[in-house]
Coordinates of C-alpha atoms in Angstrom, one line a residue:
Chain Y
E238 CA -84.8 56.1 -33.2
D239 CA -82.8 53.5 -31.3
Q240 CA -82.2 54.5 -27.5
V241 CA -80.2 54.0 -24.1
T242 CA -81.0 55.6 -20.8
Q243 CA -78.8 54.0 -17.9
S244 CA -79.5 54.6 -14.3
P245 CA -78.4 56.2 -11.9
E246 CA -75.5 57.9 -13.2
A247 CA -72.9 56.7 -10.8
L248 CA -73.5 54.1 -8.0
R249 CA -71.2 54.3 -4.3
L250 CA -71.4 50.6 -2.2
Q251 CA -69.1 49.8 0.4
E252 CA -67.7 47.1 -0.5
G253 CA -70.3 43.1 0.2
E254 CA -73.2 45.6 -0.7
S255 CA -74.9 43.8 -3.3
S256 CA -77.2 46.4 -6.0
S257 CA -77.9 46.7 -9.7
L258 CA -77.2 48.8 -12.3
N259 CA -79.6 49.7 -14.8
C260 CA -80.1 50.0 -19.1
S261 CA -83.8 51.2 -20.5
Y262 CA -84.0 51.1 -24.3
T263 CA -86.4 51.7 -27.1
V264 CA -85.0 50.2 -30.0
S265 CA -86.5 48.2 -33.8
G266 CA -86.2 45.5 -33.5
L267 CA -83.5 44.3 -30.8
R268 CA -81.0 42.3 -32.1
G269 CA -78.8 42.4 -29.7
L270 CA -77.6 44.3 -26.1
F271 CA -74.3 44.7 -24.3
W272 CA -72.7 45.4 -22.0
Y273 CA -69.9 46.8 -21.1
R274 CA -67.5 47.7 -18.7
Q275 CA -65.3 51.0 -18.8
D276 CA -61.7 52.3 -16.9
P277 CA -60.3 55.4 -16.3
G278 CA -58.3 56.1 -19.1
K279 CA -59.6 52.7 -21.2
G280 CA -60.8 51.6 -24.1
P281 CA -64.5 49.8 -23.2
E282 CA -63.9 46.1 -22.5
F283 CA -66.8 44.1 -23.4
L284 CA -69.0 41.6 -20.9
F285 CA -72.0 40.2 -21.9
T286 CA -74.4 39.9 -24.9
L287 CA -78.2 39.5 -24.4
Y288 CA -80.2 38.8 -27.4
S289 CA -83.5 38.1 -26.0
A290 CA -86.0 38.4 -23.5
G291 CA -85.8 36.5 -20.7
E292 CA -82.3 35.5 -21.3
E293 CA -79.5 35.8 -18.6
K294 CA -75.3 35.6 -18.5
E295 CA -73.4 35.0 -15.3
K296 CA -69.5 36.4 -15.4
E297 CA -68.2 35.6 -11.3
R298 CA -69.6 38.8 -9.9
L299 CA -71.7 39.6 -12.1
K300 CA -75.0 39.0 -13.7
A301 CA -76.7 40.0 -16.6
T302 CA -81.2 40.1 -16.8
L303 CA -82.9 41.2 -20.0
T304 CA -87.0 42.4 -20.2
K305 CA -89.0 43.4 -23.6
K306 CA -88.0 46.9 -22.5
E307 CA -84.8 46.7 -19.5
S308 CA -82.0 45.5 -18.2
F309 CA -80.0 45.3 -15.7
L310 CA -76.6 44.3 -14.2
H311 CA -76.1 43.3 -10.7
I312 CA -73.6 43.0 -8.4
T313 CA -72.8 40.7 -6.1
A314 CA -71.0 41.0 -3.2
P315 CA -68.5 43.6 -4.9
K316 CA -65.2 44.8 -4.5
P317 CA -63.1 47.2 -4.7
E318 CA -61.9 46.2 -8.6
D319 CA -65.3 45.8 -9.6
S320 CA -64.9 50.1 -9.4
A321 CA -65.9 51.6 -13.0
T322 CA -67.9 52.8 -15.3
Y323 CA -70.4 50.6 -16.8
L324 CA -72.3 51.4 -20.6
C325 CA -75.2 49.3 -21.6
A326 CA -75.4 49.8 -26.0
V327 CA -77.9 47.9 -28.1
Q328 CA -77.8 47.0 -31.2
G329 CA -81.8 46.8 -33.8
G330 CA -82.1 46.9 -37.6
S331 CA -79.4 48.5 -38.2
E332 CA -75.3 47.5 -38.4
K333 CA -74.5 50.7 -35.4
L334 CA -74.8 50.3 -32.2
V335 CA -75.7 52.5 -30.1
F336 CA -74.2 52.9 -26.0
G337 CA -75.6 55.0 -23.5
K338 CA -73.9 57.3 -21.0
G339 CA -72.7 54.2 -18.4
T340 CA -72.8 55.0 -14.5
K341 CA -69.8 55.4 -12.4
L342 CA -70.0 52.6 -10.1
T343 CA -67.0 53.2 -7.1
V344 CA -66.9 50.1 -4.6
N345 CA -65.0 52.0 -1.0
P346 CA -63.0 49.0 1.0
Chain G
N266 CA -52.0 38.7 -30.6
A267 CA -51.7 42.5 -30.4
G268 CA -56.0 43.4 -31.0
V269 CA -57.3 46.4 -31.8
T270 CA -54.3 49.0 -32.2
Q271 CA -54.5 52.7 -32.4
T272 CA -51.7 56.0 -32.4
P273 CA -51.2 58.1 -31.6
K274 CA -51.6 57.8 -28.5
F275 CA -52.2 62.1 -28.0
Q276 CA -52.5 64.5 -30.2
V277 CA -52.7 68.7 -29.9
L278 CA -53.7 69.9 -33.3
K279 CA -54.4 73.9 -34.4
T280 CA -57.0 75.0 -35.9
G281 CA -58.2 73.9 -39.5
Q282 CA -54.5 71.2 -39.3
S283 CA -55.3 68.5 -40.4
M284 CA -55.0 64.6 -39.0
T285 CA -55.1 61.1 -39.9
L286 CA -56.0 58.6 -36.6
Q287 CA -54.4 55.5 -37.6
C288 CA -56.2 51.8 -36.2
A289 CA -55.2 48.5 -36.9
Q290 CA -56.4 44.8 -36.2
D291 CA -54.7 41.5 -36.3
M292 CA -58.2 39.3 -35.4
N293 CA -59.0 39.8 -39.4
H294 CA -62.8 41.2 -38.3
E295 CA -64.9 42.8 -41.2
Y296 CA -66.3 44.8 -39.2
M297 CA -64.0 47.7 -37.8
S298 CA -66.2 51.1 -36.0
W299 CA -64.7 54.9 -35.3
Y300 CA -66.6 56.1 -32.4
R301 CA -65.5 59.5 -30.5
Q302 CA -66.7 59.8 -26.1
D303 CA -66.6 62.9 -25.4
P304 CA -67.8 63.6 -20.6
G305 CA -71.7 62.9 -20.1
M306 CA -72.2 62.5 -24.0
G307 CA -71.1 58.3 -23.7
L308 CA -70.0 56.9 -26.7
R309 CA -71.2 57.6 -29.6
L310 CA -70.2 56.1 -33.7
I311 CA -68.6 58.3 -36.3
H312 CA -68.7 56.2 -39.0
Y313 CA -67.6 52.0 -39.8
S314 CA -67.4 49.8 -42.0
V315 CA -68.7 46.2 -42.6
G316 CA -65.4 45.7 -44.8
A317 CA -62.6 46.5 -47.4
G318 CA -64.0 49.0 -50.0
I319 CA -67.4 49.2 -47.6
T320 CA -68.2 52.5 -45.1
D321 CA -70.9 53.8 -43.9
Q322 CA -72.0 57.2 -41.4
G323 CA -73.0 56.3 -37.9
E324 CA -74.1 59.5 -35.9
V325 CA -71.4 62.2 -36.1
P326 CA -69.7 61.9 -39.4
N327 CA -69.8 65.5 -39.8
G328 CA -66.0 67.3 -41.1
Y329 CA -64.8 62.8 -40.6
N330 CA -63.8 60.9 -43.6
V331 CA -62.9 57.0 -43.6
S332 CA -61.6 54.3 -45.8
R333 CA -61.0 50.4 -45.5
S334 CA -58.4 49.5 -47.9
T335 CA -58.1 46.6 -46.0
T336 CA -59.2 44.5 -44.3
E337 CA -56.9 44.7 -40.6
D338 CA -56.8 49.1 -41.2
F339 CA -59.1 51.2 -40.5
P340 CA -57.6 55.3 -40.7
L341 CA -59.9 58.3 -39.4
R342 CA -59.3 61.9 -40.9
L343 CA -59.8 64.9 -39.4
L344 CA -60.1 67.6 -42.5
S345 CA -59.6 71.0 -41.3
A346 CA -59.5 70.1 -36.8
A347 CA -61.8 72.0 -34.9
P348 CA -62.2 73.3 -31.1
S349 CA -65.5 70.9 -30.7
Q350 CA -63.7 68.0 -32.7
T351 CA -61.6 68.2 -28.8
S352 CA -62.5 64.3 -27.4
V353 CA -61.5 61.2 -27.0
Y354 CA -61.4 58.7 -30.1
F355 CA -62.0 55.0 -29.8
C356 CA -61.9 52.4 -32.7
A357 CA -63.2 49.0 -32.7
S358 CA -63.4 45.4 -35.0
S359 CA -65.7 43.0 -34.3
F360 CA -65.8 39.2 -36.2
G361 CA -68.5 38.9 -38.9
T362 CA -70.4 41.9 -40.3
S363 CA -72.0 43.1 -37.3
S364 CA -71.4 45.0 -34.2
Y365 CA -71.2 42.3 -31.9
E366 CA -69.8 41.8 -29.0
Q367 CA -66.7 44.7 -29.9
Y368 CA -62.7 44.6 -29.3
F369 CA -62.3 48.1 -28.6
G370 CA -58.4 49.6 -28.7
P371 CA -57.3 52.3 -26.1
G372 CA -58.2 55.8 -27.5
T373 CA -56.7 58.4 -28.7
R374 CA -57.1 61.9 -26.6
L375 CA -56.7 64.4 -29.0
T376 CA -56.8 68.1 -28.5
V377 CA -58.1 70.8 -30.8
T378 CA -56.9 74.7 -29.8

């Protein structure tokens, strides 16, 4: 059974204080690992797809990396507008996405 | 493009009532899915469809029914609402018969009393 565990559950940062969110996964035959951002009261918004170990993708202050067992979402010099819940999901051999419970990030000015 | 739309935005039901949550997309996406999101549980897949006329069960399908008669629409039916179905429901769609890069709707907040 595919599983995704995200840590920490919640993270508070000061503006400009860089950090990383972790997504550990077990899946049979990884077809893709996905990062989403979710703002309160809204649907998740797609950020990145990673397909194989060693792959990295960047978007503004965010960089996602992938190993065979986990993915990291690095946030460099965050701003208050980066505050959101970040969701990780994996797709294995089926057509189904399995999501983690998310990390709630708060960036204080 | 309107993207993925869901109606209603809020709904209150009494136990035993039935209703249909509507979902539509105008991006010509083949893959559509329904999730529920509960505090501390994350997003859980209810049902999904890889194209018109094709549906399959996800992780938590009991108490829900779906059909896919057109590419654009993917309604979710609650057959006999229970308090355990109180949740926020999200519809999503993606290009091709896969879950890659799903686009999510704004959600329906359902309360069953």
